[in-house]
XYZ file of C-alpha atoms in Angstrom:
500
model
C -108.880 -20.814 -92.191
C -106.502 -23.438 -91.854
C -104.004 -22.886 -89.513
C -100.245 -22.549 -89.862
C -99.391 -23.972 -85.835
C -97.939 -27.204 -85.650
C -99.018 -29.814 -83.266
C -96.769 -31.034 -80.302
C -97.241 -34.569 -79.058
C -95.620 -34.143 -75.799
C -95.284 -38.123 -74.773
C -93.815 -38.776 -78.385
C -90.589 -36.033 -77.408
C -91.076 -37.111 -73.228
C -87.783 -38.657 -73.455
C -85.138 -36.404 -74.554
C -87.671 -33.497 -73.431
C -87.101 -34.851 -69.526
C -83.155 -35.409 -70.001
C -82.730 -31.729 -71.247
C -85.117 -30.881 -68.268
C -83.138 -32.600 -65.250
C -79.796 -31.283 -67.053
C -81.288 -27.687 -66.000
C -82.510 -28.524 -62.898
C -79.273 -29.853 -61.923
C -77.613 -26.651 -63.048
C -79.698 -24.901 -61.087
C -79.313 -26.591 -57.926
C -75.629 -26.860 -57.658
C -75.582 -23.404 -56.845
C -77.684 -23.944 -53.725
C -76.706 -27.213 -52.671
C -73.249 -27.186 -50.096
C -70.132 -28.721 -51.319
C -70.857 -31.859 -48.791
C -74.456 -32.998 -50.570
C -73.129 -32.848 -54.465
C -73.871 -36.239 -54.248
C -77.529 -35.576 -54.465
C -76.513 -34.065 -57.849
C -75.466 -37.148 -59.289
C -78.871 -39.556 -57.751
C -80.634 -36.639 -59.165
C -78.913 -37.025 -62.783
C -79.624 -40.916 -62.348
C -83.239 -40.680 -61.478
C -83.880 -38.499 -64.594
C -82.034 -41.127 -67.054
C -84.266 -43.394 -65.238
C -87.149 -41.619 -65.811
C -86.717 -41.132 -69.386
C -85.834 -44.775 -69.756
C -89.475 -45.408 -68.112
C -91.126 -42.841 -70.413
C -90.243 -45.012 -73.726
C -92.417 -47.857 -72.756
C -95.620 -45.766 -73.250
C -93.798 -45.686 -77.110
C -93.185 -48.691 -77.744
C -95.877 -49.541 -80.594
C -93.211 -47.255 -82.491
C -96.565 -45.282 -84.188
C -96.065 -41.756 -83.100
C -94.858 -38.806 -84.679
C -95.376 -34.709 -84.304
C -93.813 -31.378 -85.446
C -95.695 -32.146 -88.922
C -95.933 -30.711 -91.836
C -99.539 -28.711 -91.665
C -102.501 -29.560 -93.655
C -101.985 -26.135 -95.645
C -98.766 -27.551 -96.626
C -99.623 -30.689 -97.581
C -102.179 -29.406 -99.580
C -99.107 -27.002 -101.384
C -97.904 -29.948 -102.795
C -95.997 -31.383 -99.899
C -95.948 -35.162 -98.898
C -97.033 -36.126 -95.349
C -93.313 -35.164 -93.713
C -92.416 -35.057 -89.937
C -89.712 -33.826 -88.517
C -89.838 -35.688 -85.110
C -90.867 -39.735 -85.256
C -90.752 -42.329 -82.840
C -90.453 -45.238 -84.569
C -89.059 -48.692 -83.851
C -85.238 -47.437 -85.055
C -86.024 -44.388 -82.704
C -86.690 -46.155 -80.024
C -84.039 -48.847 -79.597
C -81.110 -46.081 -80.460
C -82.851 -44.282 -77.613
C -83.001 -47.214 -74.947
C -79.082 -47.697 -76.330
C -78.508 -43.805 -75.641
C -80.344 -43.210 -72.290
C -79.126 -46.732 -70.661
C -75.844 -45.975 -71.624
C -75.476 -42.390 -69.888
C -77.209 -44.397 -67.560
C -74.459 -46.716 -66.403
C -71.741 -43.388 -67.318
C -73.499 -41.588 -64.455
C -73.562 -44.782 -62.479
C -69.483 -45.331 -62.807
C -69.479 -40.899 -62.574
C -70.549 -40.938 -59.045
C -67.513 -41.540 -57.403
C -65.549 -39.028 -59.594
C -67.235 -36.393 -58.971
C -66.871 -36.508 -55.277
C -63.757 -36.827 -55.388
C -61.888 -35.359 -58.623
C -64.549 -33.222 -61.097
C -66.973 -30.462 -60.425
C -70.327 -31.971 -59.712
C -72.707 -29.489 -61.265
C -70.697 -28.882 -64.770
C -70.243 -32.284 -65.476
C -73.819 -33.627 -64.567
C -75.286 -30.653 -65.935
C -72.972 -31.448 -69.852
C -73.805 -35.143 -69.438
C -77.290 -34.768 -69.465
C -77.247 -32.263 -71.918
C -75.563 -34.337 -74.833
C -77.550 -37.519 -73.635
C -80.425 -35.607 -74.565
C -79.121 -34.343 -77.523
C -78.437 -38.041 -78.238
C -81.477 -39.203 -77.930
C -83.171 -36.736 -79.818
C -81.100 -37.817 -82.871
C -82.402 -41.106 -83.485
C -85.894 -39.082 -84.121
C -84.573 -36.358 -86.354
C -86.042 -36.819 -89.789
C -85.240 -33.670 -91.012
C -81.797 -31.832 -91.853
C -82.210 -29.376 -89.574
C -83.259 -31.198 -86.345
C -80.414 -34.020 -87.146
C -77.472 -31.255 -86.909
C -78.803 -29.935 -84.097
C -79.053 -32.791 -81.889
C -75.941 -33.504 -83.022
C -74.453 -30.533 -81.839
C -76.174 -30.822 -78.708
C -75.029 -34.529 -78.188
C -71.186 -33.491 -79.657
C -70.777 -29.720 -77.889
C -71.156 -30.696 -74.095
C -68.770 -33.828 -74.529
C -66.121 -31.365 -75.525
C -66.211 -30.320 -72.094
C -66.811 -33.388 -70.717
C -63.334 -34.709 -71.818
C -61.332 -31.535 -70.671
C -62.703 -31.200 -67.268
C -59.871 -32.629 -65.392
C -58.872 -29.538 -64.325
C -55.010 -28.932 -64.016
C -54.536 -32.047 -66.437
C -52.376 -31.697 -69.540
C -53.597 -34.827 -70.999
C -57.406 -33.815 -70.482
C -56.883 -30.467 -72.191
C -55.230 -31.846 -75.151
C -57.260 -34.738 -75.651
C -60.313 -31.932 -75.376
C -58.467 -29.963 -77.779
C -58.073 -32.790 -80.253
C -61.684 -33.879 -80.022
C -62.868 -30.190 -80.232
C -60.747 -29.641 -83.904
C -62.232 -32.893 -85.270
C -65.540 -32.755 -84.426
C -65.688 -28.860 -85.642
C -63.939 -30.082 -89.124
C -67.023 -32.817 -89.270
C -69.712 -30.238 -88.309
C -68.327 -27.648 -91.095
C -68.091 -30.602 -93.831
C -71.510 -31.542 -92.812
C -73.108 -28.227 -92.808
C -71.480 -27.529 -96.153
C -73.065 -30.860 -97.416
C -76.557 -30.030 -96.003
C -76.506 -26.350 -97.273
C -75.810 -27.908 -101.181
C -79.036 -30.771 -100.645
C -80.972 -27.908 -99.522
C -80.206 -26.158 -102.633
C -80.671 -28.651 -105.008
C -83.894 -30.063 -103.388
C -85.551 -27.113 -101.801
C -86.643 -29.408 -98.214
C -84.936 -30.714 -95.408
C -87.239 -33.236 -94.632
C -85.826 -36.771 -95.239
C -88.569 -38.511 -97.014
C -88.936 -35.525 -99.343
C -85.440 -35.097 -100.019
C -85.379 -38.751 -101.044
C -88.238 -37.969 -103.903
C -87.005 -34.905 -104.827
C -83.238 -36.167 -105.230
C -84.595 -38.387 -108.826
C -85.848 -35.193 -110.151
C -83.034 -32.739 -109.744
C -82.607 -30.725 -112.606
C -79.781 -30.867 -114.665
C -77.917 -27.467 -113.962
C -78.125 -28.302 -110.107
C -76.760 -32.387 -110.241
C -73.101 -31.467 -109.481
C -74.298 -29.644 -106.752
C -76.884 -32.459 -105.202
C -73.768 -35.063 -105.970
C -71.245 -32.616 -103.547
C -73.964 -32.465 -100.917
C -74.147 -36.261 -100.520
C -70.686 -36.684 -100.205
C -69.923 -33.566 -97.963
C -72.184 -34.665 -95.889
C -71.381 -38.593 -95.779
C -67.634 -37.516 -94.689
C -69.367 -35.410 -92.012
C -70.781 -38.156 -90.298
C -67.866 -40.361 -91.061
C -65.784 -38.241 -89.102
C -68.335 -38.884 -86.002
C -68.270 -42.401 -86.476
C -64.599 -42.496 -86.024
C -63.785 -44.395 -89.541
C -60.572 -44.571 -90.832
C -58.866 -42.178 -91.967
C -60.988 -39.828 -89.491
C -59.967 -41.574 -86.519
C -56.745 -40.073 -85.192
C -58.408 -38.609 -82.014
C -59.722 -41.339 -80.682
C -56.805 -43.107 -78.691
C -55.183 -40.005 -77.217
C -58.999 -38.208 -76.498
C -60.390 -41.983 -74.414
C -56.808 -41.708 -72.236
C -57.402 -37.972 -71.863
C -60.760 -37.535 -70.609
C -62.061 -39.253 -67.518
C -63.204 -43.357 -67.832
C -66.801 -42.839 -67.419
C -66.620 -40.387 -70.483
C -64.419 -42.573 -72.147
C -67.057 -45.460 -71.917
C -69.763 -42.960 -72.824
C -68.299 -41.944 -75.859
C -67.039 -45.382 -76.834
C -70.504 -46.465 -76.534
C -73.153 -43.031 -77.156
C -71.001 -40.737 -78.738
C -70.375 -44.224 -81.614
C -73.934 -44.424 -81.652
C -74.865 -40.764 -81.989
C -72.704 -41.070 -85.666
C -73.784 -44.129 -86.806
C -77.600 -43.384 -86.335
C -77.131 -39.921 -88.166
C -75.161 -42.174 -91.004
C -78.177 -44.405 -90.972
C -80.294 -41.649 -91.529
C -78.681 -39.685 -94.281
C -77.756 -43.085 -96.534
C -81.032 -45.255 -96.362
C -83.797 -42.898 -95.250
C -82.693 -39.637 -97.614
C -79.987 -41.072 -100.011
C -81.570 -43.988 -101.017
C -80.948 -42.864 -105.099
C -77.274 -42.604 -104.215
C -76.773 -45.964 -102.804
C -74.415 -46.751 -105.710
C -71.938 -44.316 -104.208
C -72.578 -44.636 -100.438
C -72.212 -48.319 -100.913
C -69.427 -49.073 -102.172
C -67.800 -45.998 -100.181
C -68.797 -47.307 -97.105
C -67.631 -50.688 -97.900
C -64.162 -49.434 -98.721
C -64.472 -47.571 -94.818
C -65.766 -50.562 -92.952
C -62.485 -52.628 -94.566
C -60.278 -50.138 -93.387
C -61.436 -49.575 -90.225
C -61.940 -52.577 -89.047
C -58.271 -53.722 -90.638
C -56.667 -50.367 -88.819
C -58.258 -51.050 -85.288
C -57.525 -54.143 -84.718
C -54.197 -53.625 -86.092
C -53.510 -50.807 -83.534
C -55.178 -52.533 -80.490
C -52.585 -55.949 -81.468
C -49.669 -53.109 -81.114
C -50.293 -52.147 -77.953
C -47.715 -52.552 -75.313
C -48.870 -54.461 -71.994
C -46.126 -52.531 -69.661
C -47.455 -48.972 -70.968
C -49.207 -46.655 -69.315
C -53.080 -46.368 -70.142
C -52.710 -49.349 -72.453
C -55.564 -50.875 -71.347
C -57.686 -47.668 -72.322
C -56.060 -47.287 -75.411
C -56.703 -51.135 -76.505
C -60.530 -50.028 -75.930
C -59.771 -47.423 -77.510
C -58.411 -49.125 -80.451
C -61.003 -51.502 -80.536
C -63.309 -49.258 -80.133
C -62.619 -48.089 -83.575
C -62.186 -51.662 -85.111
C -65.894 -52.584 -84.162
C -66.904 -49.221 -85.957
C -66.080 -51.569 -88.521
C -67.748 -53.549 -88.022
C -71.096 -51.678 -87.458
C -70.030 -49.669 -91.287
C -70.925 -53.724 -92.756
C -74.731 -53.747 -92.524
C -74.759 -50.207 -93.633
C -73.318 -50.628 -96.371
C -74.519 -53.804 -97.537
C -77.974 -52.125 -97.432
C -77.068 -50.017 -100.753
C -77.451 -53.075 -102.393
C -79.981 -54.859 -100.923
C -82.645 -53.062 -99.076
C -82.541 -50.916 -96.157
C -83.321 -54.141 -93.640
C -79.827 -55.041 -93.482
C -79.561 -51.828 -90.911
C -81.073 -54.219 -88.206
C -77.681 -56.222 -88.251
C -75.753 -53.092 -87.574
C -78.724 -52.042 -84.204
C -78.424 -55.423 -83.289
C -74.895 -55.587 -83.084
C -74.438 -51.933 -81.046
C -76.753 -53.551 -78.568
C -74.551 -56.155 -78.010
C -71.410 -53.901 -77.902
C -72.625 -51.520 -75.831
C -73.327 -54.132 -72.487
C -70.206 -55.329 -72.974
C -68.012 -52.332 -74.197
C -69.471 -50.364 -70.966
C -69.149 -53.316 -68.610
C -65.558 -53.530 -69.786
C -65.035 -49.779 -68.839
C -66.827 -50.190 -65.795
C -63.895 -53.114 -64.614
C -61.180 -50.830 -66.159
C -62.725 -47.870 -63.765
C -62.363 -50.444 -60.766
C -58.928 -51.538 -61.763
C -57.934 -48.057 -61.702
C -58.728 -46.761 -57.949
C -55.735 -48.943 -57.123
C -53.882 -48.579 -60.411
C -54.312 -44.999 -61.600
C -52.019 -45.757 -65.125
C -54.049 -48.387 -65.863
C -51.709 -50.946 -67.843
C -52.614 -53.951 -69.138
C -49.960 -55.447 -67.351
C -51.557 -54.575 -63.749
C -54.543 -56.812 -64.886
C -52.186 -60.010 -64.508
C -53.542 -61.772 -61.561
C -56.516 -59.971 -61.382
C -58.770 -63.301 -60.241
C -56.533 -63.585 -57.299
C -57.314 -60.150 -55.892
C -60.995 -59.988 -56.768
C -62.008 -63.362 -58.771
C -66.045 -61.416 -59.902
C -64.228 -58.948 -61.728
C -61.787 -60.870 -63.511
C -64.435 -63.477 -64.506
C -66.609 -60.153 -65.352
C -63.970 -58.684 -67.666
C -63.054 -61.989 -69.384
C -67.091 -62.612 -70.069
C -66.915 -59.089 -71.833
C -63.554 -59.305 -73.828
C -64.714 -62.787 -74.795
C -68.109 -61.123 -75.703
C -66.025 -58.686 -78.226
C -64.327 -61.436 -79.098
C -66.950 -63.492 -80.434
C -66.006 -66.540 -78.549
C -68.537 -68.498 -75.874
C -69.871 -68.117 -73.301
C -70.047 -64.707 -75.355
C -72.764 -66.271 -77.351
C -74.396 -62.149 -78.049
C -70.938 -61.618 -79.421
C -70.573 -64.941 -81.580
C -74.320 -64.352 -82.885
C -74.290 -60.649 -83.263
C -71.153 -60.753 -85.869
C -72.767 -63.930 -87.459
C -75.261 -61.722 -87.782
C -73.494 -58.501 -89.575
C -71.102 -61.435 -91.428
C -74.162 -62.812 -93.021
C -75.674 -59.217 -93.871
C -72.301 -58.703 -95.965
C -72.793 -61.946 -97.357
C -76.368 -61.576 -98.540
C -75.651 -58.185 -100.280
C -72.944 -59.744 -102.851
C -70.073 -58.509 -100.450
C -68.103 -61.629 -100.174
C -64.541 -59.843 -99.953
C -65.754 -57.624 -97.244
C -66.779 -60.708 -95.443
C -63.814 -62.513 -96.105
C -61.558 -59.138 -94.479
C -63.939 -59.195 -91.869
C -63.164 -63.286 -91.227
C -59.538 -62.115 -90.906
C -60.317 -59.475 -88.823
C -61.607 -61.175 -86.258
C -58.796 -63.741 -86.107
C -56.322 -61.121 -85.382
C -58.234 -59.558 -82.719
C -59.061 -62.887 -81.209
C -54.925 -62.949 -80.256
C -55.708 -59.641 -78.047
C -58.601 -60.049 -76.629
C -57.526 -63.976 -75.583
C -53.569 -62.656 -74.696
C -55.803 -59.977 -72.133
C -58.491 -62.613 -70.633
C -55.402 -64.919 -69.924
C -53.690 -62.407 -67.783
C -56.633 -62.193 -65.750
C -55.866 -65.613 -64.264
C -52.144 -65.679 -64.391
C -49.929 -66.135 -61.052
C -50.016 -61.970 -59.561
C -46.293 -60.405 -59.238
C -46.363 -60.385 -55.628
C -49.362 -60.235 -53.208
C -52.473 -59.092 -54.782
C -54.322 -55.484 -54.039
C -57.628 -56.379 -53.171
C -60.224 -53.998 -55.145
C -62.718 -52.090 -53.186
C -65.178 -51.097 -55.404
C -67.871 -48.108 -54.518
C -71.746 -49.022 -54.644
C -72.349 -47.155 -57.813
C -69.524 -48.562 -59.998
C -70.567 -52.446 -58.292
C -73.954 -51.550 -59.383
C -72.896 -50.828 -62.949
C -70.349 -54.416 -63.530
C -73.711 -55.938 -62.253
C -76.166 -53.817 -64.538
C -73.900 -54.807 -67.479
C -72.823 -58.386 -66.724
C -76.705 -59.039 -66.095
C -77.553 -57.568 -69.551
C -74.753 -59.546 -71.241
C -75.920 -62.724 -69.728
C -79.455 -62.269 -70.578
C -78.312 -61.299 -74.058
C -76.361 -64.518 -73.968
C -78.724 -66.752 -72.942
C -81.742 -64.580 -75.241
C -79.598 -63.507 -77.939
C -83.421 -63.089 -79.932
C -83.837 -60.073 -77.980
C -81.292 -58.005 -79.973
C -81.073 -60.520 -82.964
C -84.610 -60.074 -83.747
C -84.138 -56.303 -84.526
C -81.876 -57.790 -87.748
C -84.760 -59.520 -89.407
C -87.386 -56.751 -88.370
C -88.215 -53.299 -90.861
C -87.025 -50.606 -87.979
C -88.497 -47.569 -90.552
């Protein structure tokens, strides 16, 4: 009798499996440990991420899958469908997601000594960082939403833990109403594929969407675009952006970096997913839909960030912030131009995400330094900053010149080469030509920021004590960016290499 039990490759789901694992464990033990060892919380937090980063090198022949479809079913007339792989795409999104909450728990340290409960917020870090990495190996309907709850649901929290804070528990609020309007929209969307293809498996639902009967095409049509606007909503593209700004100077700076960098990458890998793995029939209204999104988001970003006011309060977060959701953007191009010509333009967009995240989380990690000794966090109090403590200001400027795509930046100049040429290559030559003129106006803010760095201080400069942890993540990230620099193949070669 052929049995109905599906087999579990445990190595294959090690990663997120361990994440979810040290999140409990964590949870557990801050109710024993005293209130003058919660640090051990936090090294305990950073030797799981650790750990899971160490368990995706047995993976990296990107070969494995489990939780598959049964023989019995196959043999009902059902293709050869998994809903967990670990594939090349899986793996690099996953090395993005777990080294990311890996330098957030780094720059976390010395906030939760001193301003956030240790246990709650290790315990909801780990648990969306393993909802995050789980993602990127969903390839059915039902395992994507979930890890996307799991990634989304603890970060509420995450930005509203500054207890007493107005700011926190409005930015949580805002986050909280958008990201339930995306889940709904998406769910909605899901529910009406599911009804017009009968499966929830990817691969299947990309068969089975050529062959939908008549009476049931309206519906198939809604699903794909309900559920396109869910995950544009997670992505931050215009017009779904308005939280951002107000929810990055809300919530704490290492959850600011994480979502600017995890929480960006937990919606474009689910948008990845949906378009070019189950959409593919529908490319001719994903792509030009997306096209229309990248052009206003990128436009709208870098318009905001150019706005911003040196001499106001959290401007510096907010100009992240803003062009945070400009280089969404950017990442929308390779997407899109992979509706109309093949689903290896989606390296560009993993290429370019590697090199944003070193930099955008080494930026954040400066910013978090800046801040012990000027808690509003203006641009303005970065003028003079090479005076006062000359590695960080030659760190920052190596990162905003990195987003800016100028040398010695070179990861930045090649990776939007890169995404410039994938919009290029697909017939998209006004998207490329917006995207030209998008980075010449954010080439006047990043520049106008790097040149305060070495301007004459206002007075005698603060020095900047930084804590171990938050040195040890400016020199995880700078080290990354330089080796990206001076290697740029090592995320470049993801852009001319079939990730699926």
């Amino acid at each position: 009798m052929t049995s109905l039990v599906q087999s579990v490759d445990w190595l294959t789901i090690a990663p997120p499996t361990l994440t979810a694992l040290v999140a409990l464990v964590v949870l557990v033990a801050d109710l024993f440990v005293p209130p003058e060892r919660k640090q051990l919380l936090g090294w305990t937090a950073v030797g799981g991420l650790t750990a899971a980063l160490a368990l995706l090198l047995p993976l990296r022949a990107g070969d494995r899958s489990t939780f598959c479809l049964t023989a019995k079913a196959q043999a009902a007339g059902h293709a050869d469908a998994c809903s967990y792989t670990a594939d090349h795409f899986t793996l690099v999104i996953q090395l993005l997601v777990l080294a990311g909450a890996l330098v957030t728990a780094l720059l976390s340290l010395d906030e939760t000594r001193e301003r956030l409960p240790a246990g709650e917020y290790w315990f909801l870090l780990l648990s969306s960082a393993a909802g995050a990495a789980l993602l990127p190996a969903s390839r059915d309907l039902a395992t994507l939403v979930v890890a996307l709850e799991v990634a989304s649901l603890p970060a509420f929290a995450l930005v509203g833990l500054k207890r007493g804070d107005r700011m926190s528990g409005e930015a949580a609020l805002k986050f909280f109403l958008s990201s339930v309007t995306a889940t709904a929209v998406t769910l909605l969307g899901v529910s009406f594929v599911y009804a017009a293809t009968g499966t929830l498996h990817l691969t299947e639902i990309a068969q089975r969407l050529d062959d939908v009967p008549g009476q049931l095409q309206t519906l198939a049509e809604a699903g794909v675009a309900l559920t396109l606007v869910g995950f544009a909503f997670k992505t931050a593209a215009v017009p779904f952006h308005f939280w951002v700004p107000d929810t990055y100077v809300g919530a704490p700076l290492p959850v600011a970096a994480y979502l600017s960098v995890v929480g960006k990458a937990v919606g474009f890998t689910g948008l990845i997913l949906v378009t070019v793995v189950a959409f593919p029939s529908y490319a001719d209204v994903w792509g030009p839909a997306l096209a229309v999104l990248a052009a206003l988001t990128m436009t709208a970003g870098n318009v905001a960030a150019l706005r911003q006011v040196s001499t106001r309060a959290w401007s510096a977060v907010r100009l992240l912030a803003w062009s945070s959701v400009a280089q969404a953007g950017y990442l929308l191009v390779p997407i899109a131009a992979a509706a109309y010509s093949g689903d290896d333009q989606i390296g560009a967009t993993v290429a370019y995400a590697l090199m944003y995240a070193v930099v955008n989380l080494g930026a954040f990690a400066v910013v978090a330094l800046v801040a012990r000794t000027h808690p509003e966090n203006r641009i303005a109090d970065y003028r003079g900053l090479y005076a006062a403590s000359p590695a960080a200001a030659l760190t920052l400027g190596f990162f905003l010149l990195n987003l800016a795509g100028l040398p010695p930046g070179i990861i930045g100049l090649f990776a939007k080469v890169t995404v410039f040429s994938a919009a290029v290559d697909a017939g998209l030559g006004w998207l490329a030509m917006i995207m030209g003129v998008n980075v010449v106006i954010a080439l006047y803010y990043y520049l106008r920021w790097t040149a305060l760095l070495f301007r004459t201080p206002e007075g005698a400069p603060a020095p900047h004590k930084a804590p171990a942890p938050v040195t040890l993540a400016i020199v995880l990230t700078a080290a990354a960016g330089v080796v990206l620099s001076v290697y740029p193949q090592f995320a470049l070669r993801f852009a001319a290499t079939a990730l699926f």
